[in-house]
mmCIF file of C-alpha atoms and ligand atoms in Angstrom:
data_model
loop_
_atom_site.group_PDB
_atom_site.id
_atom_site.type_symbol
_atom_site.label_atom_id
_atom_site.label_comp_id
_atom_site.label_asym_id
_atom_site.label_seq_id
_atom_site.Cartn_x
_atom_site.Cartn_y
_atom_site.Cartn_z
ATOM 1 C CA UNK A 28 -56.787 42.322 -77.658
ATOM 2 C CA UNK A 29 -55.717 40.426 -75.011
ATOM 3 C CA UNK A 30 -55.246 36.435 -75.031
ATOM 4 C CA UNK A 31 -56.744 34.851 -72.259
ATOM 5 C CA UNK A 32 -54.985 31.920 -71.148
ATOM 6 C CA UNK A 33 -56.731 28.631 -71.047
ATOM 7 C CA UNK A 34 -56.081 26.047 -68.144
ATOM 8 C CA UNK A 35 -57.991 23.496 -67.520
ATOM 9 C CA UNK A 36 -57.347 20.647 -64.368
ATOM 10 C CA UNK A 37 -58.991 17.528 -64.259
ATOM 11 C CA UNK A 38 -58.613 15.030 -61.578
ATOM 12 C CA UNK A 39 -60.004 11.659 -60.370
ATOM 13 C CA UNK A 40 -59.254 8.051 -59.662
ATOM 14 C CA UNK A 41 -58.101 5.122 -61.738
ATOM 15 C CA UNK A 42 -60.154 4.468 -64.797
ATOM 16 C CA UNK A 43 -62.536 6.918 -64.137
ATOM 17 C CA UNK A 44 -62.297 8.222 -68.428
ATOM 18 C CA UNK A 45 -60.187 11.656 -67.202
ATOM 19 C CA UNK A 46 -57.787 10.990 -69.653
ATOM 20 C CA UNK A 47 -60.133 10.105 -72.650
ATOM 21 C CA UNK A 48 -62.375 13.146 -72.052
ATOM 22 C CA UNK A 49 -59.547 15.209 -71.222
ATOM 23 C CA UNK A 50 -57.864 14.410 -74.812
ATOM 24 C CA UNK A 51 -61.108 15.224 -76.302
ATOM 25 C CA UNK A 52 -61.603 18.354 -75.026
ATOM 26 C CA UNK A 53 -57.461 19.087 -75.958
ATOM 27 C CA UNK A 54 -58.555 18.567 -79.593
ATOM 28 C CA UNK A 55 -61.673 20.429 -79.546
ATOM 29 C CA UNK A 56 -60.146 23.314 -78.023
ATOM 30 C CA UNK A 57 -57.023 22.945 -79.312
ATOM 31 C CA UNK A 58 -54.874 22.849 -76.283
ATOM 32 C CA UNK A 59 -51.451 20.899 -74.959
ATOM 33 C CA UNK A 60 -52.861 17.676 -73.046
ATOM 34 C CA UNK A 61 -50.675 16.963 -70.373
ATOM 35 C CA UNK A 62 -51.371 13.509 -68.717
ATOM 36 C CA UNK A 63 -49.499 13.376 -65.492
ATOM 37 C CA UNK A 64 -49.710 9.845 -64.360
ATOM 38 C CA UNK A 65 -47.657 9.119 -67.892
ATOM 39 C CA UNK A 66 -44.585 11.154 -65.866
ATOM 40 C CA UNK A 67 -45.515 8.870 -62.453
ATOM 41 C CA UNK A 68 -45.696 5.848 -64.624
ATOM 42 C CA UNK A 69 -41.998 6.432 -66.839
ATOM 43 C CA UNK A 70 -40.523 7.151 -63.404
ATOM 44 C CA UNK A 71 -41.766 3.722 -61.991
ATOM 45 C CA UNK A 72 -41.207 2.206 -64.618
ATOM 46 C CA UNK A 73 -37.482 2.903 -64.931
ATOM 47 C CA UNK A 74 -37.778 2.243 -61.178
ATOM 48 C CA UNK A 75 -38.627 -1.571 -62.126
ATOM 49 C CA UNK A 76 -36.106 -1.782 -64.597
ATOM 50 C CA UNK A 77 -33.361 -0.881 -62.530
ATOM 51 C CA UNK A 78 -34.555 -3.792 -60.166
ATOM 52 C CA UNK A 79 -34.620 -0.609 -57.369
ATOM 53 C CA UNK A 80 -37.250 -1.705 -54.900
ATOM 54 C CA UNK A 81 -40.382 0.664 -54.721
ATOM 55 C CA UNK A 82 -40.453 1.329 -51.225
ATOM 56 C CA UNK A 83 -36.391 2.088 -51.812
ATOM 57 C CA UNK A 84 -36.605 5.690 -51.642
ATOM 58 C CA UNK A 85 -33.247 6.770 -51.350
ATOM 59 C CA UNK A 86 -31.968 4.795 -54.188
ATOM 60 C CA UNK A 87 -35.307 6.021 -56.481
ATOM 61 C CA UNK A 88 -33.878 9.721 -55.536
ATOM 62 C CA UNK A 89 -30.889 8.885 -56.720
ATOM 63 C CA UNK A 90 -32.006 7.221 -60.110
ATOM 64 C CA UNK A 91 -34.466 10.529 -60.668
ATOM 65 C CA UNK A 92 -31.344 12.861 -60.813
ATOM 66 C CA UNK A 93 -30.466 11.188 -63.776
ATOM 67 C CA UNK A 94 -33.543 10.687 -65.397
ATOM 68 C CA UNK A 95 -35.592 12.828 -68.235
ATOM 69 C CA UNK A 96 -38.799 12.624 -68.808
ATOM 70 C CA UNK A 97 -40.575 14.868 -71.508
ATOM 71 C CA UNK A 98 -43.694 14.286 -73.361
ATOM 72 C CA UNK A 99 -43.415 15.418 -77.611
ATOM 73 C CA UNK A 100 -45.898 15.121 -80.264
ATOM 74 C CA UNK A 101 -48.151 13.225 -77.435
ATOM 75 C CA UNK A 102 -46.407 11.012 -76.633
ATOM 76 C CA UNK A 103 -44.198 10.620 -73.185
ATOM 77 C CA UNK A 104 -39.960 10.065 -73.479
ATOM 78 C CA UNK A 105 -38.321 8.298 -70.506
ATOM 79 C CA UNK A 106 -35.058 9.495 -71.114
ATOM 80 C CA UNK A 107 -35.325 9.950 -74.971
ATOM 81 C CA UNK A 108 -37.029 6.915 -75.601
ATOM 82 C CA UNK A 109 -40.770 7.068 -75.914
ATOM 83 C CA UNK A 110 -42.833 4.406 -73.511
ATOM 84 C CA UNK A 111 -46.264 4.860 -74.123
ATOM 85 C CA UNK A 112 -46.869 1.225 -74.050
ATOM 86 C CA UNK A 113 -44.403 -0.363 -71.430
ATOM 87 C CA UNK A 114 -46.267 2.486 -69.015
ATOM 88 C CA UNK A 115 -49.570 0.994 -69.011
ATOM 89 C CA UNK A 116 -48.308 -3.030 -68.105
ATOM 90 C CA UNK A 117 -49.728 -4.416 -65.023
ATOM 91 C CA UNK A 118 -46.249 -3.984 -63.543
ATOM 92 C CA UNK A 119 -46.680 -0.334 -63.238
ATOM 93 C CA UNK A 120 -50.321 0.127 -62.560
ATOM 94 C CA UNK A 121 -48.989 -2.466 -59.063
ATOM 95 C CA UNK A 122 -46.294 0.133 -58.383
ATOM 96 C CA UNK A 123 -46.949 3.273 -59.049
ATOM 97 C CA UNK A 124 -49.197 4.382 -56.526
ATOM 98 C CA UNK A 125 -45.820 3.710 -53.926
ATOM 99 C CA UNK A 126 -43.382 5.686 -55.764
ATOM 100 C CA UNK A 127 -46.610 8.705 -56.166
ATOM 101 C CA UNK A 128 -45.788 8.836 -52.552
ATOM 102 C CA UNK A 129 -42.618 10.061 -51.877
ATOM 103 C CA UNK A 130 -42.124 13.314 -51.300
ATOM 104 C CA UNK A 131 -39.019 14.561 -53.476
ATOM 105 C CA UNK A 132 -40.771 12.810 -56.202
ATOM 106 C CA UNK A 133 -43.830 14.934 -56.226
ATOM 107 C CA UNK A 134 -42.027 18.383 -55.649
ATOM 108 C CA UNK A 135 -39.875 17.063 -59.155
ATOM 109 C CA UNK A 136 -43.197 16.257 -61.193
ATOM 110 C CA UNK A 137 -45.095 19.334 -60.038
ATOM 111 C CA UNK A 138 -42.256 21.821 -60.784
ATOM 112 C CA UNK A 139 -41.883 20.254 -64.563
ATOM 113 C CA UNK A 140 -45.728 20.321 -64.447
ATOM 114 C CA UNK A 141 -46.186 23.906 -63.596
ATOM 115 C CA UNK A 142 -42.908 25.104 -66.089
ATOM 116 C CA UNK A 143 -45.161 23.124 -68.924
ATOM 117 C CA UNK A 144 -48.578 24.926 -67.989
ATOM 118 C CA UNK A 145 -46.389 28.319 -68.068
ATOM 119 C CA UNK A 146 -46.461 28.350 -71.963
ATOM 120 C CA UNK A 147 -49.431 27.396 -73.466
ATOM 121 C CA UNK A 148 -53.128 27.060 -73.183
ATOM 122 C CA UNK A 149 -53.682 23.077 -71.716
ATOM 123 C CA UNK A 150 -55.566 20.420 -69.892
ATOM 124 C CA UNK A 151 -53.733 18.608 -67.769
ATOM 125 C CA UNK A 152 -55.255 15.038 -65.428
ATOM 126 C CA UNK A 153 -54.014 13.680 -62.550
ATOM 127 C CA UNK A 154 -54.748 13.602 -58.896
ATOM 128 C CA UNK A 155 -53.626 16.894 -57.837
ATOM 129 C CA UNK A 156 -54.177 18.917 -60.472
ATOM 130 C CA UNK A 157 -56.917 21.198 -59.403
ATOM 131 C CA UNK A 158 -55.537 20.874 -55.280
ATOM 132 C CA UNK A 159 -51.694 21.548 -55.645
ATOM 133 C CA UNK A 160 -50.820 21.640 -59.026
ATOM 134 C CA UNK A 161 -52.235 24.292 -60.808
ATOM 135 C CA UNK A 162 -54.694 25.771 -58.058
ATOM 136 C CA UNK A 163 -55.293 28.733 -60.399
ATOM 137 C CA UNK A 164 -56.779 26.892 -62.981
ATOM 138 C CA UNK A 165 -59.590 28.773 -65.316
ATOM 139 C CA UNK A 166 -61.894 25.088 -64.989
ATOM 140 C CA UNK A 167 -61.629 22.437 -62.659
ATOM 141 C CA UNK A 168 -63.249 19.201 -62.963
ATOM 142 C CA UNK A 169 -63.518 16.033 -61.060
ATOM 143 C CA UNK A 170 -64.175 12.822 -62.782
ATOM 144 C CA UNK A 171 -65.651 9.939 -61.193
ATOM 145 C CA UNK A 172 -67.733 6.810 -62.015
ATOM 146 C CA UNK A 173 -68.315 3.860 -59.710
ATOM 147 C CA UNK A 174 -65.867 1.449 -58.580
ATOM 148 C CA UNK A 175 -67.443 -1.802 -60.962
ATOM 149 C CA UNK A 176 -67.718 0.675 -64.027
ATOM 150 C CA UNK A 177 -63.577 1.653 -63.322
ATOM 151 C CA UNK A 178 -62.986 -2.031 -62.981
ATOM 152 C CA UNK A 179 -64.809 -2.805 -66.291
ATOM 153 C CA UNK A 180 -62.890 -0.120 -68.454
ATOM 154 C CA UNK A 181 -59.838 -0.847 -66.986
ATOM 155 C CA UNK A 182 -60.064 -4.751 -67.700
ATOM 156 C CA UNK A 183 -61.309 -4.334 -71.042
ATOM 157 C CA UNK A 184 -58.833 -1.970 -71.913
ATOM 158 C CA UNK A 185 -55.882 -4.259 -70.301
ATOM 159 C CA UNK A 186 -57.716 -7.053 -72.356
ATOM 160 C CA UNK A 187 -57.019 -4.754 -75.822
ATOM 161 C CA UNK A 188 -53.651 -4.316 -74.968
ATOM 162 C CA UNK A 189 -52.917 -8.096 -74.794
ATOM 163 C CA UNK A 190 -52.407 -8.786 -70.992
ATOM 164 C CA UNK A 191 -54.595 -11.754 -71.148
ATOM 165 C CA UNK A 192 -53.753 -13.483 -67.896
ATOM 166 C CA UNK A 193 -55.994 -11.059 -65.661
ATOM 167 C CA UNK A 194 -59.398 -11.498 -63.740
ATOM 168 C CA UNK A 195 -61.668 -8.732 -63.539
ATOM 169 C CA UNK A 196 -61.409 -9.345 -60.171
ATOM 170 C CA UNK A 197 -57.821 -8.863 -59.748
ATOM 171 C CA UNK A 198 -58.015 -5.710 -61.576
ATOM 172 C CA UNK A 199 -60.934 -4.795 -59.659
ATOM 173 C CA UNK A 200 -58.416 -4.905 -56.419
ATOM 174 C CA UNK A 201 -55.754 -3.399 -58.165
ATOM 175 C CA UNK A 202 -57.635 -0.255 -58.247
ATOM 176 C CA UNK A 203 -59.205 -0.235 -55.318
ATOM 177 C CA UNK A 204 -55.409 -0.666 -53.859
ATOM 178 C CA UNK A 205 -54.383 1.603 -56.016
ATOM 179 C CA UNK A 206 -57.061 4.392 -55.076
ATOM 180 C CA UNK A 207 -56.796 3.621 -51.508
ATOM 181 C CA UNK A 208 -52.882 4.827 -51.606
ATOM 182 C CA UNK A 209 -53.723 7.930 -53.332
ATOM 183 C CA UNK A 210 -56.018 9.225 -51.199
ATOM 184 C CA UNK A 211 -54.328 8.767 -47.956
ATOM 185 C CA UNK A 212 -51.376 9.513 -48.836
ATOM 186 C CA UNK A 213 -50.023 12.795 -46.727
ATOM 187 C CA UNK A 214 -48.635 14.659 -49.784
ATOM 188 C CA UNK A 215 -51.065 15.810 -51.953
ATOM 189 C CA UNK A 216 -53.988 13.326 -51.983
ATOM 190 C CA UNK A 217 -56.565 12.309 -54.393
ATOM 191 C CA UNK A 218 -59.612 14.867 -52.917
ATOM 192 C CA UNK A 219 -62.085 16.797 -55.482
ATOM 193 C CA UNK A 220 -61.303 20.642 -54.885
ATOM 194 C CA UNK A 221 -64.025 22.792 -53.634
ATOM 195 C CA UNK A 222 -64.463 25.125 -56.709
ATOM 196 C CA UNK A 223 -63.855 21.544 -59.130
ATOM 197 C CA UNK A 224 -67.199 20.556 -61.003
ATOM 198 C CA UNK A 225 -67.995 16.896 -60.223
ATOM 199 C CA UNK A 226 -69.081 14.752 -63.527
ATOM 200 C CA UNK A 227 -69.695 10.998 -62.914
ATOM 201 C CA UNK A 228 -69.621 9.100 -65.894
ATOM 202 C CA UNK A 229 -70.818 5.400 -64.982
ATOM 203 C CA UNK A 230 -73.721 6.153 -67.131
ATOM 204 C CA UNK A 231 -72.564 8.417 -69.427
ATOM 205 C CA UNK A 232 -70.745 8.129 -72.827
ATOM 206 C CA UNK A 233 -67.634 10.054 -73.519
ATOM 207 C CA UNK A 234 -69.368 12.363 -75.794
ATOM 208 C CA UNK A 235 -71.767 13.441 -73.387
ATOM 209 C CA UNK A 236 -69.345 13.795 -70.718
ATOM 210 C CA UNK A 237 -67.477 15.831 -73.535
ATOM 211 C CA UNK A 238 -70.266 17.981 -74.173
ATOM 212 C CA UNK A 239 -71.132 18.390 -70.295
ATOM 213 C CA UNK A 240 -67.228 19.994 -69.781
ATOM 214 C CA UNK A 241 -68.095 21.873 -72.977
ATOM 215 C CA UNK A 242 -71.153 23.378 -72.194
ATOM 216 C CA UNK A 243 -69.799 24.668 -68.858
ATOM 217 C CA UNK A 244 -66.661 26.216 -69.977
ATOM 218 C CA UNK A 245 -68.743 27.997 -73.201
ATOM 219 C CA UNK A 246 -71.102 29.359 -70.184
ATOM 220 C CA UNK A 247 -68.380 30.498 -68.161
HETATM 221 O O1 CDP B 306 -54.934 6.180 -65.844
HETATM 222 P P1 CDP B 306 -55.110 5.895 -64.386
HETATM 223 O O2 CDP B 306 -56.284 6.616 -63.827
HETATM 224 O O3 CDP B 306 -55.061 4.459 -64.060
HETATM 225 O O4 CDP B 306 -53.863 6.452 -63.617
HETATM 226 P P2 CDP B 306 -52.867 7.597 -64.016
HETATM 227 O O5 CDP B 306 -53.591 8.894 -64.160
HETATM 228 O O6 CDP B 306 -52.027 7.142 -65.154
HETATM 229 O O7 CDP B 306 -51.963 7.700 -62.695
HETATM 230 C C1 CDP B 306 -51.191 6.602 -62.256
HETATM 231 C C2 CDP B 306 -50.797 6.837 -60.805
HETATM 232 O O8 CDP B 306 -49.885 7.940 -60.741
HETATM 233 C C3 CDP B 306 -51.912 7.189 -59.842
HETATM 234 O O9 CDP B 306 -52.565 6.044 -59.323
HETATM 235 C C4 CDP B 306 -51.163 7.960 -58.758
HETATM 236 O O10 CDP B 306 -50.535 7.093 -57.845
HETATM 237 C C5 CDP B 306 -50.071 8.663 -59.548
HETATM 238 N N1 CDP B 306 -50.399 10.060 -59.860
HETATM 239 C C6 CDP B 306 -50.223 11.005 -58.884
HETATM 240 O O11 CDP B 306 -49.851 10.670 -57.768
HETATM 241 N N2 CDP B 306 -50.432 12.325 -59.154
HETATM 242 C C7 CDP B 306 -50.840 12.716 -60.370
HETATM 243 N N3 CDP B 306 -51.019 14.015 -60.611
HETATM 244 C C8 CDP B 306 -51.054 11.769 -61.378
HETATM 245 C C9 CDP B 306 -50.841 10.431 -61.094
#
């Protein structure tokens, strides 16, 4: 018999739920989850720790040569140290869209990206997943959900993880910033590809944006 591989590429802008559903579906299905803004974010962040100035891109080029980042077990390793937390700080969400830009830095992420889809069955989120990324993909979906609804998850979830000096309002600009940068960028911009399904989930719950991905794949 032969094994079919499984890929699955999901895309869509800040705090639209890709990376809940998309972790959902990894466990129902059992397949690798590969979240690719977690490999944007460790790079910024080392970026910020190095005091290297994000629109610095020669020195950022430099830094990346020496620089590992691998994800095990789930979680992601910034050069053997895991920073699942430090990744998601306010710091990085104002930064990383900058650093996305640069050129050398997305031909780095999207060569370790395709080497990890080369192995196993997976689901992997971003922004260019379906577009540049893995264009061959079995499933492609795009996730949206209104701007107010991205604001609202995001600021709770910022809330949860103890950043209490925020406005929903400041986060609210944050993203729109933050979406604004991806998808004018020149290199690879946030854009739904033409074969992706489009789910919005302002209304939805996770489950029944679960079982909407579900349903399609099982009739395809
Ligand atoms: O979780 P959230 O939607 O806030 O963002 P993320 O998926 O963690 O991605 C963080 C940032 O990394 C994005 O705003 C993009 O600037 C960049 N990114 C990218 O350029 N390409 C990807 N495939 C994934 C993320």
């Amino acid at each position: 018999m032969v094994n079919r591989r499984l890929i699955i590429a999901v895309d869509g802008p800040a705090g639209a739920g890709k990376s809940t559903i998309a972790k959902r579906i990894a466990e129902i299905l059992e397949l690798e989850y590969i979240d690719t803004g977690a490999m944007y974010r460790a790079l910024t962040l080392k970026v910020i720790r190095a005091g290297i100035d994000p629109e610095d891109t020669e020195n950022i080029l430099k830094l990346m040569e020496t620089t590992s980042i691998y994800f095990k077990d789930n979680h992601i390793y910034l050069d053997g140290t895991t920073v699942d937390n430090e990744i998601r700080k306010k710091i990085v969400n104002n930064n990383v869209s900058v650093i996305s830009k640069i050129k050398e830095v997305r031909e780095n992420m999207v060569h370790l990206q395709r080497s990890l889809a080369e192995s196993s069955n997976l689901i992997m989120d971003g922004r260019d997943i379906g577009t540049v990324v893995l264009p061959n993909a079995n499933y492609k979906f795009f996730i949206t959900a209104s701007i107010e609804e991205r604001g609202r998850r995001r600021y709770k979830e910022l809330l949860e993880k103890e950043e209490k000096n925020i406005s929903y309002e400041q986060i609210l600009t944050e993203i729109k910033n933050r979406d604004r940068i991806d998808s004018t960028r020149k290199i690879a911009p946030l854009k739904k590809s033409l074969d992706a399904y489009e789910i919005d989930t302002t209304e939805k719950t996770v489950e029944e944006c679960v079982e909407e991905i579900l349903r399609i794949i099982e009739g395809g």
